[in-house]
Short mmCIF file of C-alpha atoms and ligand atoms in Angstrom, two decimals:
data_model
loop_
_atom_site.label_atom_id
_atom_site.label_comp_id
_atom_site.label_asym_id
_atom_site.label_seq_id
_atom_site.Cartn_x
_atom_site.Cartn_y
_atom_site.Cartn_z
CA UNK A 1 -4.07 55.55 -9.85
CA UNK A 2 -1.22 53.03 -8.36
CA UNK A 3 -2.03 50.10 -7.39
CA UNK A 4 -0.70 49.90 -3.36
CA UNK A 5 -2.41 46.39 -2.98
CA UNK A 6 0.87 44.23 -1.19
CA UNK A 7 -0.20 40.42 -0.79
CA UNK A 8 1.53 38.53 2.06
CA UNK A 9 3.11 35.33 1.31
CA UNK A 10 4.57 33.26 4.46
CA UNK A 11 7.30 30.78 3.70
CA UNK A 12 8.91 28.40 5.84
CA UNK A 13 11.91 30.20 7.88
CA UNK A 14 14.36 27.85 7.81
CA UNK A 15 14.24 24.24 6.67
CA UNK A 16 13.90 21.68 3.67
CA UNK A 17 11.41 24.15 1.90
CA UNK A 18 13.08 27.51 2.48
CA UNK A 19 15.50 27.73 -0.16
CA UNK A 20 12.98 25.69 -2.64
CA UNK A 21 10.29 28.46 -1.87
CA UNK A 22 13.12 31.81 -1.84
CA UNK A 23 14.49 30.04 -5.29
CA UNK A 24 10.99 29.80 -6.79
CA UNK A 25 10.09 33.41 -5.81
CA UNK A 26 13.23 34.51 -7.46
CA UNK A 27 12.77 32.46 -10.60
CA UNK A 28 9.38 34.29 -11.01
CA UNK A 29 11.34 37.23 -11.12
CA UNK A 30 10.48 38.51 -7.83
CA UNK A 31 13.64 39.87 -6.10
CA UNK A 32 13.91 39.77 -2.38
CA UNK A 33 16.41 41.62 -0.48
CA UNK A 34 18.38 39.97 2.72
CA UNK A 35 16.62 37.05 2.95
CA UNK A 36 19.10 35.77 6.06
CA UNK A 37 18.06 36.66 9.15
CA UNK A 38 14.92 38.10 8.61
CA UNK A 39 11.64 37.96 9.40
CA UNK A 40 9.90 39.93 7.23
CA UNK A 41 10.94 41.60 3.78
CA UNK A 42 8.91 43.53 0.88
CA UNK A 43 10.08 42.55 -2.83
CA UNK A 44 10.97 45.64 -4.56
CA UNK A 45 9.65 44.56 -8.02
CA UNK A 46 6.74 42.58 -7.03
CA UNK A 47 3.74 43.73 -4.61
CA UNK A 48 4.54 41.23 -2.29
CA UNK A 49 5.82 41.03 1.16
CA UNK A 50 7.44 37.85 2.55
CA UNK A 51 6.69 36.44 6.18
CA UNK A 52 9.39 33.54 7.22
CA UNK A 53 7.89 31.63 9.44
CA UNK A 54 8.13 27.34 11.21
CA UNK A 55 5.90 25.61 8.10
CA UNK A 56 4.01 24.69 11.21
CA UNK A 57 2.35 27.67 11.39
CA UNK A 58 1.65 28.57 8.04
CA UNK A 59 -1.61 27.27 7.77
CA UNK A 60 -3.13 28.86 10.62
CA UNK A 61 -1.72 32.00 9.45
CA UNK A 62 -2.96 31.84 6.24
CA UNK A 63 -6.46 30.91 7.79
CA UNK A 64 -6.57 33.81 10.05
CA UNK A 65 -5.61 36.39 7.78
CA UNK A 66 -2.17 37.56 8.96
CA UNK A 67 -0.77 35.52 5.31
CA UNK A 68 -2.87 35.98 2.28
CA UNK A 69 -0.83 32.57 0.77
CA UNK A 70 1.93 30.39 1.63
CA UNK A 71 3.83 27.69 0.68
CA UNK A 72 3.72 24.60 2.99
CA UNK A 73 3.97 20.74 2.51
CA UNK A 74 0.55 19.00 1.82
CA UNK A 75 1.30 16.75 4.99
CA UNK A 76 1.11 19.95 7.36
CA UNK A 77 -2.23 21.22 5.42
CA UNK A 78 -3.34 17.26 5.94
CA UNK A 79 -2.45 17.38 9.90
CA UNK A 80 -3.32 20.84 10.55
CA UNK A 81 -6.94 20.74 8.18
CA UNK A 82 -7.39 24.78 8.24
CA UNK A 83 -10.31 26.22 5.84
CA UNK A 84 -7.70 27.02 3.14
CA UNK A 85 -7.27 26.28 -0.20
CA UNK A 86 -4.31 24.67 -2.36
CA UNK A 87 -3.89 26.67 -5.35
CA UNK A 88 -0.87 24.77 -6.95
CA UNK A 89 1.22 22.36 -6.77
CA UNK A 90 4.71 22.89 -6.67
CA UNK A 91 6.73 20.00 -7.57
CA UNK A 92 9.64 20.50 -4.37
CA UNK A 93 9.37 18.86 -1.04
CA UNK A 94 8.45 15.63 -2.18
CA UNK A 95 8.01 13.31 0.44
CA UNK A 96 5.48 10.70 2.00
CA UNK A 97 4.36 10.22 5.24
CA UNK A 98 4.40 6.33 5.75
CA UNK A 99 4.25 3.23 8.64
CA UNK A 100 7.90 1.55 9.61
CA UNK A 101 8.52 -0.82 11.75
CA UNK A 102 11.75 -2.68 12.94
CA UNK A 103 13.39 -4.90 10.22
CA UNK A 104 12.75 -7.96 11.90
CA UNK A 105 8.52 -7.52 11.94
CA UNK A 106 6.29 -8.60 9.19
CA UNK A 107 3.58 -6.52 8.06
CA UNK A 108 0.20 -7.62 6.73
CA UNK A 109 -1.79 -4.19 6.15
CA UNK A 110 -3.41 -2.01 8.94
CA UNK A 111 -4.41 -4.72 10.95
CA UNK A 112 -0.92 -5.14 12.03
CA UNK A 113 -0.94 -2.17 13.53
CA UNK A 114 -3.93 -3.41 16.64
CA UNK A 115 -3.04 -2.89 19.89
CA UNK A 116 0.38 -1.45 18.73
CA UNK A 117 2.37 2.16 20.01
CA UNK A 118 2.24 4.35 17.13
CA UNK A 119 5.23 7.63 17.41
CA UNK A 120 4.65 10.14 14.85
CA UNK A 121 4.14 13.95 14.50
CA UNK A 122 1.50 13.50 12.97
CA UNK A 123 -1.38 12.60 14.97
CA UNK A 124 -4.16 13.58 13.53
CA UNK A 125 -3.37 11.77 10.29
CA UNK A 126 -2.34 9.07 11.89
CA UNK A 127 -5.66 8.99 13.91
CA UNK A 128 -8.13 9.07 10.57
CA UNK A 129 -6.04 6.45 9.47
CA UNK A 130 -6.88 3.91 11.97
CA UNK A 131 -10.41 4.75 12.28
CA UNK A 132 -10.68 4.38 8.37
CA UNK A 133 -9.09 0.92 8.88
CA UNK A 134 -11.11 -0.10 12.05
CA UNK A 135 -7.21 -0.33 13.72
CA UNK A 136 -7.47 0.09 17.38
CA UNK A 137 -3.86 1.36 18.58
CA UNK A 138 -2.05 4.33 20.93
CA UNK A 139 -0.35 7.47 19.18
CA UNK A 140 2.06 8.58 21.14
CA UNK A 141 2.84 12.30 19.93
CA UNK A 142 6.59 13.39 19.55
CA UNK A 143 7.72 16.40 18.07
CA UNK A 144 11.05 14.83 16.30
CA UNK A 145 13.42 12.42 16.72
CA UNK A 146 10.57 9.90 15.66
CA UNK A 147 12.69 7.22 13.91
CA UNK A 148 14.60 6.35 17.35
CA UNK A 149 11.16 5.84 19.66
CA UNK A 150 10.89 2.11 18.91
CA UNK A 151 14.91 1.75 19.43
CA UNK A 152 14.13 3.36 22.73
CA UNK A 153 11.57 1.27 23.53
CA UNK A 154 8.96 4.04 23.13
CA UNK A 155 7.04 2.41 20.18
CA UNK A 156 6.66 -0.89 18.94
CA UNK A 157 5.93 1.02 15.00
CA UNK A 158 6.41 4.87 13.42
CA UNK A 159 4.87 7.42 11.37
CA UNK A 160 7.24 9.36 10.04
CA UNK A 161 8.20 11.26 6.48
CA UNK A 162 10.29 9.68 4.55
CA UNK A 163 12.27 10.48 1.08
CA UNK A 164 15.17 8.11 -0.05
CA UNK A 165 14.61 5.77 3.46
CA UNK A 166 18.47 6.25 4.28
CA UNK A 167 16.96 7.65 7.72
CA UNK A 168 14.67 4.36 8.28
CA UNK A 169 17.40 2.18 7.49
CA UNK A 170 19.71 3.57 9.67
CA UNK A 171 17.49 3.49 12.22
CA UNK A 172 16.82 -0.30 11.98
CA UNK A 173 13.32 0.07 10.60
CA UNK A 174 11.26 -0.73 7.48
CA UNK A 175 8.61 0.77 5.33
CA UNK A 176 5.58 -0.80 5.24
CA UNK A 177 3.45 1.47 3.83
CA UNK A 178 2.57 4.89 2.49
CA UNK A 179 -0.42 6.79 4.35
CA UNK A 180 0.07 10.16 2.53
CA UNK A 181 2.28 11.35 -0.87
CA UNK A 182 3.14 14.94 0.20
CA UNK A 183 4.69 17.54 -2.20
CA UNK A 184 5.09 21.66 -1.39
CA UNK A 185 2.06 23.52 -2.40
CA UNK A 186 0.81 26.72 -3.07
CA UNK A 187 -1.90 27.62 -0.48
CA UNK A 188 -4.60 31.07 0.29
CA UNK A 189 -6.90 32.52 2.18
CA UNK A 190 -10.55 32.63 1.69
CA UNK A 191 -12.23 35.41 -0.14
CA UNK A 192 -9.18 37.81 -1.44
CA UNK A 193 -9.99 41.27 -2.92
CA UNK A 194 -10.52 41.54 -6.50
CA UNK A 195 -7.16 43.62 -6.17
CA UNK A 196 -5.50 40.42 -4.43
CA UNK A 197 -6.79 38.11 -6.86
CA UNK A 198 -5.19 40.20 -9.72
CA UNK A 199 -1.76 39.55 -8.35
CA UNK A 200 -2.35 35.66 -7.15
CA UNK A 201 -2.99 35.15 -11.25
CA UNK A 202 0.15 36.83 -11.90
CA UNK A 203 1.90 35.06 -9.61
CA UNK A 204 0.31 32.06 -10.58
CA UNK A 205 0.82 32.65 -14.42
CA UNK A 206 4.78 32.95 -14.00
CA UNK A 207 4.99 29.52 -11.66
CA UNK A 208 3.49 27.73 -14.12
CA UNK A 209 5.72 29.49 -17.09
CA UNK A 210 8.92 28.28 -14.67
CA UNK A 211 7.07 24.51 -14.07
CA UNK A 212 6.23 23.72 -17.99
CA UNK A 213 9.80 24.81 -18.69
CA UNK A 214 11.26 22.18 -15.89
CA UNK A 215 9.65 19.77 -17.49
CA UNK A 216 11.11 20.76 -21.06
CA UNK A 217 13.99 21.24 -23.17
CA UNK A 218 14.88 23.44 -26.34
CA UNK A 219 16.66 21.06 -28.96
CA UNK A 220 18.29 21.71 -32.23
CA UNK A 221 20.42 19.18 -34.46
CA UNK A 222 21.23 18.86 -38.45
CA UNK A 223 20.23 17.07 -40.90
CA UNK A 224 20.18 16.12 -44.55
CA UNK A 225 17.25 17.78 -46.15
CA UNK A 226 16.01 14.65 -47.82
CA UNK A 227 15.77 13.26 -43.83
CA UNK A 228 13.86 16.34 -43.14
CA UNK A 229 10.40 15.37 -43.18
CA UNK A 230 11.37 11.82 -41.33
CA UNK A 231 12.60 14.37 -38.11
CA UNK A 232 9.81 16.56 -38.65
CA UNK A 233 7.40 13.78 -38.28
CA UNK A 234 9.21 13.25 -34.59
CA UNK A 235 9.05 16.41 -33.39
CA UNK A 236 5.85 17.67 -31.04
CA UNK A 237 7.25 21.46 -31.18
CA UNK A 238 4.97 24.18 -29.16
CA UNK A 239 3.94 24.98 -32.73
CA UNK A 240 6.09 23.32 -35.27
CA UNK A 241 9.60 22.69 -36.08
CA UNK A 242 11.56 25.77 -36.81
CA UNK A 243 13.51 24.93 -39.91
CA UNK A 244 16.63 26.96 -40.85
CA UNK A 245 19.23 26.30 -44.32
CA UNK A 246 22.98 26.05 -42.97
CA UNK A 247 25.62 27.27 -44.86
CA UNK A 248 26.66 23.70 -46.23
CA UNK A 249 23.30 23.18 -49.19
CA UNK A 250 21.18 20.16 -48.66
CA UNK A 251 21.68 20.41 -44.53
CA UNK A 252 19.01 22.24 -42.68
CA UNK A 253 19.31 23.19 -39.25
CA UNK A 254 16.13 22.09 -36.93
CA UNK A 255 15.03 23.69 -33.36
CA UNK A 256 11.94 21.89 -31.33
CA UNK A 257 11.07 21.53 -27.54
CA UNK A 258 10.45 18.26 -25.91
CA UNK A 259 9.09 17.31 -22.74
CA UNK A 260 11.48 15.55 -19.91
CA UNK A 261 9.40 12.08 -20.24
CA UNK A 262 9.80 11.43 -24.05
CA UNK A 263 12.78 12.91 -23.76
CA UNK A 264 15.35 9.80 -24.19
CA UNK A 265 12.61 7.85 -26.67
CA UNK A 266 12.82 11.22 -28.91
CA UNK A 267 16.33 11.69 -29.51
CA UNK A 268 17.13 8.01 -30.35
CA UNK A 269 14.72 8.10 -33.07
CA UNK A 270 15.98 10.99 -34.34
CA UNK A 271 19.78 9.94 -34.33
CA UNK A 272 18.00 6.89 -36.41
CA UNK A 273 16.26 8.68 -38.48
CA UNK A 274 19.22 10.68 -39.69
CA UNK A 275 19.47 14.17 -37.12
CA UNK A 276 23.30 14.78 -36.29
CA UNK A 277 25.14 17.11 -33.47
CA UNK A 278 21.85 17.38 -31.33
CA UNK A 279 22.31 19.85 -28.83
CA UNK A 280 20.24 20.16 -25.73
CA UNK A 281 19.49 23.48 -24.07
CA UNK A 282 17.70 24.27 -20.80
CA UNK A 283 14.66 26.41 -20.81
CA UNK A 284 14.40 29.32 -18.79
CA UNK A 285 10.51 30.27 -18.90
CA UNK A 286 8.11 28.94 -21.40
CA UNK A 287 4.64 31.10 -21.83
CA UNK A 288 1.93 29.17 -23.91
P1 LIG B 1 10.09 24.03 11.15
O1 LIG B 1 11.16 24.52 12.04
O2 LIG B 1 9.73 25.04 10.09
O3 LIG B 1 8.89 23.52 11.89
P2 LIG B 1 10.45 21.23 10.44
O4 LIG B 1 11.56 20.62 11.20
O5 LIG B 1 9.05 20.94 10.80
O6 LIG B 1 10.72 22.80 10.34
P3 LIG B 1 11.57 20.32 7.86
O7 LIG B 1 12.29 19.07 8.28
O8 LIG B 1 12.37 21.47 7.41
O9 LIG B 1 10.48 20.81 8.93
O10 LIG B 1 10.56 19.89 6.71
C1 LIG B 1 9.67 20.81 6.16
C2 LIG B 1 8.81 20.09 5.14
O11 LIG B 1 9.64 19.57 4.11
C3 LIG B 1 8.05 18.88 5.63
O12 LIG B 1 6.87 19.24 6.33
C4 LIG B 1 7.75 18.18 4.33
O13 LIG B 1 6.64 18.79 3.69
C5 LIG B 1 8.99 18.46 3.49
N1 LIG B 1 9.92 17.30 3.37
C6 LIG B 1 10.41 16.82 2.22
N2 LIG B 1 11.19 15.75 2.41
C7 LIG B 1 11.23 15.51 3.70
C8 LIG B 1 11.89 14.52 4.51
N3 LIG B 1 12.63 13.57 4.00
N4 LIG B 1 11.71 14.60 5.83
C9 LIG B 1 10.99 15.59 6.36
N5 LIG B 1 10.33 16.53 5.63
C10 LIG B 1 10.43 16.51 4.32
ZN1 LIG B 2 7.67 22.05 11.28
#
């Protein structure tokens, strides 16, 4: 019998995670027609159907039953606290939700914040945050534009996301510190079907095939065969070196994979210990 089970993913319509969800969808394999302008559209290689919606509302969606998952920014799911849970983490939409002030005011810790204006979207956060440190202070609640309320005289401080800080500093203001690290995330529903289930673990097994191979890369170089064992011993490999004779006798050609972080450490060792014309190639998909 077919399987007509169609989960519902909602993704953000359109802003900083829309093309980093739509591109991770496609990288899975999962092709989705007319993405533009749309608010709803069924993948015709993949049982799922995709809902575009503000990142706003994707919580409360996926709460109530209308999404079965969604992809959404840990500090919504942190502001919004829906009975939902985070089934991975994606590694886009990095971001932190922090405290700035202007440039010219020091900051000691919370207590700096007592009997100060806070502007943020994000007042619910905010709000544990000052009860946690015993801070007395007023949120005022804005919906964007946050980084201008204390030119404006709305605010004497922010809370506000940040990435690289260009924003802040054009703005006149500071960081002073990080309340929340916030990355995209991989959320669901409560209590799927068995049938629903089935296809969250294939989802789920080909996001993690496209993360590990992010993080790695597929290198081969030559060397002398008396060097051989010296590379070898440098190599992590998923299993083990592969190891093939070039044409020229004595030289041996050698494939591995090596993770982004040891990346740089790795190939200067092996240029040392004797590997020539190392080439790097990106991974596609790597399945363990
Ligand atoms: P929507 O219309 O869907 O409500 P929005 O204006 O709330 O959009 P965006 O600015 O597109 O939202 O940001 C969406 C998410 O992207 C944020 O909630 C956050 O998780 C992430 N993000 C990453 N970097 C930043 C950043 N520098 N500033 C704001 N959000 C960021
Ligand atoms: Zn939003």
């Amino acid at each position: 019998m077919k399987n007509e089970t169609v989960l519902k993913i909602a993704i953000q319509k359109s802003g900083r995670l829309s093309d980093d969800s739509i591109h991770l969808l496609k990288e899975c394999g999962i092709y989705l027609r007319n993405v533009k302008d749309r608010l709803r559209t069924v993948s015709e290689n993949f049982p799922i159907e995709v809902f575009f919606l503000r990142d706003d509302d994707i919580p409360e969606y996926v709460e109530d039953g209308v999404a079965d998952l969604g992809i959404v920014g840990q500090n919504v799911l942190a502001e919004k606290n829906r009975q939902i849970d985070t089934i991975e983490a994606l590694g886009f939409g990095k971001c932190r939700l922090s405290i700035a002030l202007p440039k010219n005011q020091s900051y000691h810790g919370p207590s700096s914040l007592d009997g100060k204006r806070i502007a943020t979207s994000y007042p619910t956060i905010v709000g544990d945050f000052l009860k946690k440190n015993n801070v007395k202070a007023t949120i005022h609640e804005i919906s964007g534009s946050v980084e201008i309320a204390p030119g404006i005289g709305l605010s004497d401080v922010i809370v506000d996301l940040v990435s690289s800080g260009g924003t802040l500093f054009m703005n006149g203001l500071q960081e002073a510190e990080v309340i929340l690290d916030s990355q995209a995330v991989l959320v669901a529903r409560k209590q799927l079907s068995a049938e629903q289930q089935e296809i969250v673990e294939k989802l789920l097994f080909r996001i993690r095939a496209v993360k590990k191979a992010k993080k790695s890369k597929y290198i081969l170089m030559n060397a002398p065969n008396e060097k051989l064992s010296a590379i070898i011993s440098l190599l992590p490999g998923m299993r083990s070196p592969t190891v093939l004779p070039l044409a020229e006798s004595g030289w041996s050609s050698v494939h591995s994979v090596l993770s982004e972080d040891e990346f740089w450490d790795r190939i200067e060792k092996l240029k040392e210990a004797g590997a020539e014309g190392i080439l790097v190639v990106p991974i596609e998909k790597m399945i363990l």
